[in-house]
Amino acid sequence: MHKGKLFVFSGPSGTGKGTIVKELLKSPDTWFSVSCTTRAPREGEIDGVHYFFVTQEKYDQMVEEGGFLEHASIYNNSYGTPKAPALEAMEQGKDVILDIEMQGAFQIKEAYPDAILVFVLPPSLKELSNRIHHRGTETEEQIQVRMATTLQEIEQLPKYHYFLINDDLDRAVEDAKSIIKAEHCKVDGAASSVINRFKEEK
Ligand code: 5GP
């Protein structure tokens, strides 16, 4: 029937978009794009599951070869979405889910105008700061850098198609599922294939 769609979940760090995305991936119709990164694995992170942890040389080579759908450097580390597996998953009818930061989201919007951009917002700036402290994976200095850019990031909201406020995880996940469903019920681009299906039946 339809090819899968490309959903980009992004927003400030610490909003819990990873948790929302994990819930979406319980559906067999979704496929998660595992990014490449040059940063070191954190406690509990598995190569090939959370990220492909690659050297800067390997990363640079992939950039050179056009192997990424998008790529960006954040906080001195580089990240990229491998192109071939994502395109293949969509070809197979899966909805491809990206959990990436905003520079990457805008690159995707440019290159793939059909992509759907979803902004995941924290309940408040104070709550966001509490969550990042609680996670305990970053130094105070790194947290300060992240918080300083958060408001500027939120000001980019008009460039997105949808937003979610992650104050209640279950509700946020329901909203995310509704967004995916709504996109599949859109007439845009699907009209002729739907009409033809009924014509063929006649
Ligand atoms: P972290 O290092 O905390 O895992 O991720 C830092 C930021 O990089 C997060 O906002 C995450 O969503 C984003 N990120 C992860 N993978 C990619 C990617 O492939 N491309 C881009 N542009 N951002 C990514």
PDB file of C-alpha atoms and ligand atoms in Angstrom:
ATOM      1  CA  MET A   1       0.000   0.000   0.000  1.00  0.00           C
ATOM      2  CA  HIS A   2       1.695   3.190   1.164  1.00  0.00           C
ATOM      3  CA  LYS A   3       5.374   3.589   1.675  1.00  0.00           C
ATOM      4  CA  GLY A   4       6.332   4.341   5.249  1.00  0.00           C
ATOM      5  CA  LYS A   5       6.752   7.904   6.403  1.00  0.00           C
ATOM      6  CA  LEU A   6       9.655   9.708   7.995  1.00  0.00           C
ATOM      7  CA  PHE A   7       8.953  11.091  11.484  1.00  0.00           C
ATOM      8  CA  VAL A   8      11.510  13.320  13.147  1.00  0.00           C
ATOM      9  CA  PHE A   9      11.228  13.717  16.910  1.00  0.00           C
ATOM     10  CA  SER A  10      13.405  16.494  18.194  1.00  0.00           C
ATOM     11  CA  GLY A  11      13.580  19.181  20.807  1.00  0.00           C
ATOM     12  CA  PRO A  12      15.769  20.208  23.716  1.00  0.00           C
ATOM     13  CA  SER A  13      17.836  17.541  25.432  1.00  0.00           C
ATOM     14  CA  GLY A  14      16.227  15.961  28.481  1.00  0.00           C
ATOM     15  CA  THR A  15      12.598  16.300  27.397  1.00  0.00           C
ATOM     16  CA  GLY A  16      12.184  12.531  27.397  1.00  0.00           C
ATOM     17  CA  LYS A  17      11.752  12.168  23.655  1.00  0.00           C
ATOM     18  CA  GLY A  18      13.788   8.987  23.816  1.00  0.00           C
ATOM     19  CA  THR A  19      11.227   7.452  26.169  1.00  0.00           C
ATOM     20  CA  ILE A  20       8.329   8.482  23.939  1.00  0.00           C
ATOM     21  CA  VAL A  21      10.103   7.081  20.889  1.00  0.00           C
ATOM     22  CA  LYS A  22      10.780   3.795  22.699  1.00  0.00           C
ATOM     23  CA  GLU A  23       7.045   3.383  23.264  1.00  0.00           C
ATOM     24  CA  LEU A  24       6.284   4.057  19.592  1.00  0.00           C
ATOM     25  CA  LEU A  25       8.741   1.361  18.596  1.00  0.00           C
ATOM     26  CA  LYS A  26       6.597  -1.297  20.224  1.00  0.00           C
ATOM     27  CA  SER A  27       4.500  -1.127  17.060  1.00  0.00           C
ATOM     28  CA  PRO A  28       5.727  -3.462  14.288  1.00  0.00           C
ATOM     29  CA  ASP A  29       4.956  -0.689  11.791  1.00  0.00           C
ATOM     30  CA  THR A  30       7.713   1.540  13.126  1.00  0.00           C
ATOM     31  CA  TRP A  31      11.453   1.332  12.654  1.00  0.00           C
ATOM     32  CA  PHE A  32      14.050   3.238  14.648  1.00  0.00           C
ATOM     33  CA  SER A  33      16.987   4.776  12.901  1.00  0.00           C
ATOM     34  CA  VAL A  34      20.114   4.084  14.976  1.00  0.00           C
ATOM     35  CA  SER A  35      22.453   7.035  14.562  1.00  0.00           C
ATOM     36  CA  CYS A  36      26.209   7.079  14.286  1.00  0.00           C
ATOM     37  CA  THR A  37      28.045   9.140  16.856  1.00  0.00           C
ATOM     38  CA  THR A  38      31.645   9.935  17.703  1.00  0.00           C
ATOM     39  CA  ARG A  39      30.849  10.371  21.389  1.00  0.00           C
ATOM     40  CA  ALA A  40      31.820   7.706  23.942  1.00  0.00           C
ATOM     41  CA  PRO A  41      29.115   5.269  25.058  1.00  0.00           C
ATOM     42  CA  ARG A  42      27.418   6.050  28.354  1.00  0.00           C
ATOM     43  CA  GLU A  43      26.866   3.435  31.034  1.00  0.00           C
ATOM     44  CA  GLY A  44      24.487   0.804  29.658  1.00  0.00           C
ATOM     45  CA  GLU A  45      24.571   1.973  26.039  1.00  0.00           C
ATOM     46  CA  ILE A  46      25.042  -0.786  23.487  1.00  0.00           C
ATOM     47  CA  ASP A  47      26.770  -0.385  20.132  1.00  0.00           C
ATOM     48  CA  GLY A  48      24.266  -0.932  17.335  1.00  0.00           C
ATOM     49  CA  VAL A  49      21.270  -0.504  19.645  1.00  0.00           C
ATOM     50  CA  HIS A  50      21.475   3.012  21.066  1.00  0.00           C
ATOM     51  CA  TYR A  51      24.064   4.275  18.617  1.00  0.00           C
ATOM     52  CA  PHE A  52      26.732   3.035  16.294  1.00  0.00           C
ATOM     53  CA  PHE A  53      29.793   4.334  18.115  1.00  0.00           C
ATOM     54  CA  VAL A  54      32.267   5.257  15.413  1.00  0.00           C
ATOM     55  CA  THR A  55      35.650   6.951  15.179  1.00  0.00           C
ATOM     56  CA  GLN A  56      35.927  10.475  13.799  1.00  0.00           C
ATOM     57  CA  GLU A  57      37.689   8.992  10.735  1.00  0.00           C
ATOM     58  CA  LYS A  58      34.848   6.602  10.000  1.00  0.00           C
ATOM     59  CA  TYR A  59      32.306   9.396  10.559  1.00  0.00           C
ATOM     60  CA  ASP A  60      34.173  11.771   8.220  1.00  0.00           C
ATOM     61  CA  GLN A  61      34.318   9.040   5.597  1.00  0.00           C
ATOM     62  CA  MET A  62      30.543   8.526   5.801  1.00  0.00           C
ATOM     63  CA  VAL A  63      29.958  12.281   5.433  1.00  0.00           C
ATOM     64  CA  GLU A  64      32.261  12.295   2.422  1.00  0.00           C
ATOM     65  CA  GLU A  65      30.452   9.384   0.792  1.00  0.00           C
ATOM     66  CA  GLY A  66      27.028  10.971   1.334  1.00  0.00           C
ATOM     67  CA  GLY A  67      26.099   8.157   3.685  1.00  0.00           C
ATOM     68  CA  PHE A  68      23.982  10.278   6.034  1.00  0.00           C
ATOM     69  CA  LEU A  69      20.424  11.609   5.637  1.00  0.00           C
ATOM     70  CA  GLU A  70      21.581  14.439   7.872  1.00  0.00           C
ATOM     71  CA  HIS A  71      24.475  15.024  10.192  1.00  0.00           C
ATOM     72  CA  ALA A  72      25.391  17.591  12.815  1.00  0.00           C
ATOM     73  CA  SER A  73      27.909  18.374  15.500  1.00  0.00           C
ATOM     74  CA  ILE A  74      26.593  19.042  18.972  1.00  0.00           C
ATOM     75  CA  TYR A  75      28.585  19.762  22.108  1.00  0.00           C
ATOM     76  CA  ASN A  76      31.870  18.741  20.418  1.00  0.00           C
ATOM     77  CA  ASN A  77      30.497  15.405  19.243  1.00  0.00           C
ATOM     78  CA  SER A  78      29.284  14.421  15.789  1.00  0.00           C
ATOM     79  CA  TYR A  79      26.051  12.602  14.994  1.00  0.00           C
ATOM     80  CA  GLY A  80      24.510  11.339  11.778  1.00  0.00           C
ATOM     81  CA  THR A  81      21.538   9.351  10.490  1.00  0.00           C
ATOM     82  CA  PRO A  82      22.665   6.523   8.197  1.00  0.00           C
ATOM     83  CA  LYS A  83      20.856   6.993   4.898  1.00  0.00           C
ATOM     84  CA  ALA A  84      20.534   3.568   3.245  1.00  0.00           C
ATOM     85  CA  PRO A  85      18.810   1.628   6.054  1.00  0.00           C
ATOM     86  CA  ALA A  86      16.265   4.413   6.669  1.00  0.00           C
ATOM     87  CA  LEU A  87      15.303   4.645   2.995  1.00  0.00           C
ATOM     88  CA  GLU A  88      15.044   0.879   2.791  1.00  0.00           C
ATOM     89  CA  ALA A  89      12.788   0.671   5.864  1.00  0.00           C
ATOM     90  CA  MET A  90      10.448   3.274   4.340  1.00  0.00           C
ATOM     91  CA  GLU A  91      10.459   1.359   1.081  1.00  0.00           C
ATOM     92  CA  GLN A  92       9.312  -1.676   3.051  1.00  0.00           C
ATOM     93  CA  GLY A  93       6.405   0.337   4.420  1.00  0.00           C
ATOM     94  CA  LYS A  94       7.778   1.070   7.887  1.00  0.00           C
ATOM     95  CA  ASP A  95       7.410   4.427   9.546  1.00  0.00           C
ATOM     96  CA  VAL A  96      10.947   5.549  10.236  1.00  0.00           C
ATOM     97  CA  ILE A  97      11.450   7.306  13.545  1.00  0.00           C
ATOM     98  CA  LEU A  98      14.388   9.627  14.100  1.00  0.00           C
ATOM     99  CA  ASP A  99      15.358  10.978  17.518  1.00  0.00           C
ATOM    100  CA  ILE A 100      17.691  13.802  16.568  1.00  0.00           C
ATOM    101  CA  GLU A 101      18.476  17.373  17.529  1.00  0.00           C
ATOM    102  CA  MET A 102      17.202  20.396  15.686  1.00  0.00           C
ATOM    103  CA  GLN A 103      19.931  21.216  13.165  1.00  0.00           C
ATOM    104  CA  GLY A 104      19.470  17.704  11.844  1.00  0.00           C
ATOM    105  CA  ALA A 105      15.682  18.043  11.843  1.00  0.00           C
ATOM    106  CA  PHE A 106      15.908  21.129   9.608  1.00  0.00           C
ATOM    107  CA  GLN A 107      18.318  19.394   7.237  1.00  0.00           C
ATOM    108  CA  ILE A 108      15.765  16.590   6.919  1.00  0.00           C
ATOM    109  CA  LYS A 109      12.983  19.114   6.257  1.00  0.00           C
ATOM    110  CA  GLU A 110      15.036  20.615   3.414  1.00  0.00           C
ATOM    111  CA  ALA A 111      16.049  17.334   1.853  1.00  0.00           C
ATOM    112  CA  TYR A 112      12.795  15.391   2.452  1.00  0.00           C
ATOM    113  CA  PRO A 113       9.870  17.833   2.387  1.00  0.00           C
ATOM    114  CA  ASP A 114       7.439  14.998   3.175  1.00  0.00           C
ATOM    115  CA  ALA A 115       9.093  14.337   6.534  1.00  0.00           C
ATOM    116  CA  ILE A 116       6.979  15.118   9.583  1.00  0.00           C
ATOM    117  CA  LEU A 117       8.698  17.142  12.289  1.00  0.00           C
ATOM    118  CA  VAL A 118       7.505  16.709  15.870  1.00  0.00           C
ATOM    119  CA  PHE A 119       8.817  18.956  18.633  1.00  0.00           C
ATOM    120  CA  VAL A 120       8.950  17.414  22.109  1.00  0.00           C
ATOM    121  CA  LEU A 121       8.663  20.096  24.799  1.00  0.00           C
ATOM    122  CA  PRO A 122       9.377  19.796  28.517  1.00  0.00           C
ATOM    123  CA  PRO A 123       6.597  20.801  30.942  1.00  0.00           C
ATOM    124  CA  SER A 124       8.770  23.798  31.992  1.00  0.00           C
ATOM    125  CA  LEU A 125      12.384  24.962  31.934  1.00  0.00           C
ATOM    126  CA  LYS A 126      12.688  24.298  35.660  1.00  0.00           C
ATOM    127  CA  GLU A 127      11.477  20.728  35.250  1.00  0.00           C
ATOM    128  CA  LEU A 128      13.885  20.208  32.349  1.00  0.00           C
ATOM    129  CA  SER A 129      16.830  21.359  34.446  1.00  0.00           C
ATOM    130  CA  ASN A 130      15.747  19.017  37.274  1.00  0.00           C
ATOM    131  CA  ARG A 131      15.538  16.061  34.897  1.00  0.00           C
ATOM    132  CA  ILE A 132      18.991  16.611  33.436  1.00  0.00           C
ATOM    133  CA  HIS A 133      20.503  16.946  36.926  1.00  0.00           C
ATOM    134  CA  HIS A 134      18.677  13.811  38.003  1.00  0.00           C
ATOM    135  CA  ARG A 135      19.977  11.855  34.997  1.00  0.00           C
ATOM    136  CA  GLY A 136      23.471  12.577  36.324  1.00  0.00           C
ATOM    137  CA  THR A 137      25.229  11.843  33.046  1.00  0.00           C
ATOM    138  CA  GLU A 138      26.607  15.312  32.477  1.00  0.00           C
ATOM    139  CA  THR A 139      28.854  17.719  34.314  1.00  0.00           C
ATOM    140  CA  GLU A 140      27.408  20.920  35.742  1.00  0.00           C
ATOM    141  CA  GLU A 141      29.213  22.862  33.014  1.00  0.00           C
ATOM    142  CA  GLN A 142      27.664  20.723  30.256  1.00  0.00           C
ATOM    143  CA  ILE A 143      24.219  21.184  31.816  1.00  0.00           C
ATOM    144  CA  GLN A 144      24.687  24.956  31.912  1.00  0.00           C
ATOM    145  CA  VAL A 145      25.586  24.962  28.197  1.00  0.00           C
ATOM    146  CA  ARG A 146      22.499  22.892  27.363  1.00  0.00           C
ATOM    147  CA  MET A 147      20.135  25.040  29.429  1.00  0.00           C
ATOM    148  CA  ALA A 148      21.459  28.250  27.886  1.00  0.00           C
ATOM    149  CA  THR A 149      20.417  27.105  24.420  1.00  0.00           C
ATOM    150  CA  THR A 150      17.057  25.581  25.374  1.00  0.00           C
ATOM    151  CA  LEU A 151      14.933  28.712  25.086  1.00  0.00           C
ATOM    152  CA  GLN A 152      16.478  29.565  21.714  1.00  0.00           C
ATOM    153  CA  GLU A 153      15.607  26.058  20.597  1.00  0.00           C
ATOM    154  CA  ILE A 154      11.993  26.412  21.725  1.00  0.00           C
ATOM    155  CA  GLU A 155      11.743  29.571  19.623  1.00  0.00           C
ATOM    156  CA  GLN A 156      12.215  27.349  16.559  1.00  0.00           C
ATOM    157  CA  LEU A 157       8.834  25.715  17.187  1.00  0.00           C
ATOM    158  CA  PRO A 158       7.097  27.390  14.182  1.00  0.00           C
ATOM    159  CA  LYS A 159       9.283  25.331  11.829  1.00  0.00           C
ATOM    160  CA  TYR A 160       7.726  22.109  13.111  1.00  0.00           C
ATOM    161  CA  HIS A 161       4.484  20.400  12.110  1.00  0.00           C
ATOM    162  CA  TYR A 162       3.431  19.106  15.538  1.00  0.00           C
ATOM    163  CA  PHE A 163       4.385  19.468  19.176  1.00  0.00           C
ATOM    164  CA  LEU A 164       4.060  17.311  22.274  1.00  0.00           C
ATOM    165  CA  ILE A 165       4.391  18.435  25.876  1.00  0.00           C
ATOM    166  CA  ASN A 166       5.922  15.652  27.914  1.00  0.00           C
ATOM    167  CA  ASP A 167       4.306  16.371  31.272  1.00  0.00           C
ATOM    168  CA  ASP A 168       2.564  13.018  31.401  1.00  0.00           C
ATOM    169  CA  LEU A 169       4.307  10.194  29.561  1.00  0.00           C
ATOM    170  CA  ASP A 170       1.206   8.130  28.744  1.00  0.00           C
ATOM    171  CA  ARG A 171      -0.601  11.129  27.301  1.00  0.00           C
ATOM    172  CA  ALA A 172       2.455  12.260  25.356  1.00  0.00           C
ATOM    173  CA  VAL A 173       2.784   8.765  23.848  1.00  0.00           C
ATOM    174  CA  GLU A 174      -0.908   8.759  22.924  1.00  0.00           C
ATOM    175  CA  ASP A 175      -0.449  12.152  21.261  1.00  0.00           C
ATOM    176  CA  ALA A 176       2.566  10.847  19.342  1.00  0.00           C
ATOM    177  CA  LYS A 177       0.592   7.819  18.130  1.00  0.00           C
ATOM    178  CA  SER A 178      -2.241  10.114  17.085  1.00  0.00           C
ATOM    179  CA  ILE A 179       0.154  12.213  15.038  1.00  0.00           C
ATOM    180  CA  ILE A 180       1.369   9.123  13.199  1.00  0.00           C
ATOM    181  CA  LYS A 181      -2.181   7.955  12.627  1.00  0.00           C
ATOM    182  CA  ALA A 182      -3.318  11.371  11.401  1.00  0.00           C
ATOM    183  CA  GLU A 183      -0.461  11.497   8.907  1.00  0.00           C
ATOM    184  CA  HIS A 184      -1.551   8.150   7.497  1.00  0.00           C
ATOM    185  CA  CYS A 185      -5.114   9.436   7.092  1.00  0.00           C
ATOM    186  CA  LYS A 186      -3.979  12.507   5.136  1.00  0.00           C
ATOM    187  CA  VAL A 187      -5.265  12.849   1.597  1.00  0.00           C
ATOM    188  CA  ASP A 188      -2.039  14.597   0.492  1.00  0.00           C
ATOM    189  CA  GLY A 189      -0.299  12.468  -2.091  1.00  0.00           C
ATOM    190  CA  ALA A 190      -2.419   9.409  -1.261  1.00  0.00           C
ATOM    191  CA  ALA A 191      -5.501  10.452  -3.254  1.00  0.00           C
ATOM    192  CA  SER A 192      -4.735   8.785  -6.565  1.00  0.00           C
ATOM    193  CA  SER A 193      -3.724   5.446  -5.052  1.00  0.00           C
ATOM    194  CA  VAL A 194      -6.895   5.364  -2.917  1.00  0.00           C
ATOM    195  CA  ILE A 195      -9.133   6.316  -5.871  1.00  0.00           C
ATOM    196  CA  ASN A 196      -7.451   3.715  -8.065  1.00  0.00           C
ATOM    197  CA  ARG A 197      -8.046   1.014  -5.496  1.00  0.00           C
ATOM    198  CA  PHE A 198     -11.787   1.655  -5.702  1.00  0.00           C
ATOM    199  CA  LYS A 199     -11.725   1.936  -9.495  1.00  0.00           C
ATOM    200  CA  GLU A 200      -9.924  -1.394  -9.800  1.00  0.00           C
ATOM    201  CA  GLU A 201     -12.525  -3.007  -7.604  1.00  0.00           C
ATOM    202  CA  LYS A 202     -15.339  -1.861  -9.838  1.00  0.00           C
TER     203      LYS A 202
HETATM  204  P1  5GP B   1      23.099  12.341  23.362  1.00  0.00           P
HETATM  205  O1  5GP B   1      24.563  12.543  23.206  1.00  0.00           O
HETATM  206  O2  5GP B   1      22.570  12.905  24.647  1.00  0.00           O
HETATM  207  O3  5GP B   1      22.687  10.903  23.153  1.00  0.00           O
HETATM  208  O4  5GP B   1      22.389  13.140  22.193  1.00  0.00           O
HETATM  209  C1  5GP B   1      22.573  14.512  22.063  1.00  0.00           C
HETATM  210  C2  5GP B   1      21.614  15.020  21.022  1.00  0.00           C
HETATM  211  O5  5GP B   1      21.952  14.486  19.745  1.00  0.00           O
HETATM  212  C3  5GP B   1      20.168  14.584  21.287  1.00  0.00           C
HETATM  213  O6  5GP B   1      19.337  15.720  21.089  1.00  0.00           O
HETATM  214  C4  5GP B   1      19.929  13.537  20.227  1.00  0.00           C
HETATM  215  O7  5GP B   1      18.561  13.484  19.857  1.00  0.00           O
HETATM  216  C5  5GP B   1      20.781  14.071  19.102  1.00  0.00           C
HETATM  217  N1  5GP B   1      21.083  13.065  18.090  1.00  0.00           N
HETATM  218  C6  5GP B   1      21.185  11.731  18.227  1.00  0.00           C
HETATM  219  N2  5GP B   1      21.442  11.163  17.056  1.00  0.00           N
HETATM  220  C7  5GP B   1      21.474  12.146  16.131  1.00  0.00           C
HETATM  221  C8  5GP B   1      21.667  12.175  14.704  1.00  0.00           C
HETATM  222  O8  5GP B   1      21.853  11.181  14.023  1.00  0.00           O
HETATM  223  N3  5GP B   1      21.634  13.393  14.121  1.00  0.00           N
HETATM  224  C9  5GP B   1      21.426  14.534  14.813  1.00  0.00           C
HETATM  225  N4  5GP B   1      21.385  15.677  14.131  1.00  0.00           N
HETATM  226  N5  5GP B   1      21.222  14.541  16.132  1.00  0.00           N
HETATM  227  C10 5GP B   1      21.260  13.359  16.788  1.00  0.00           C
END
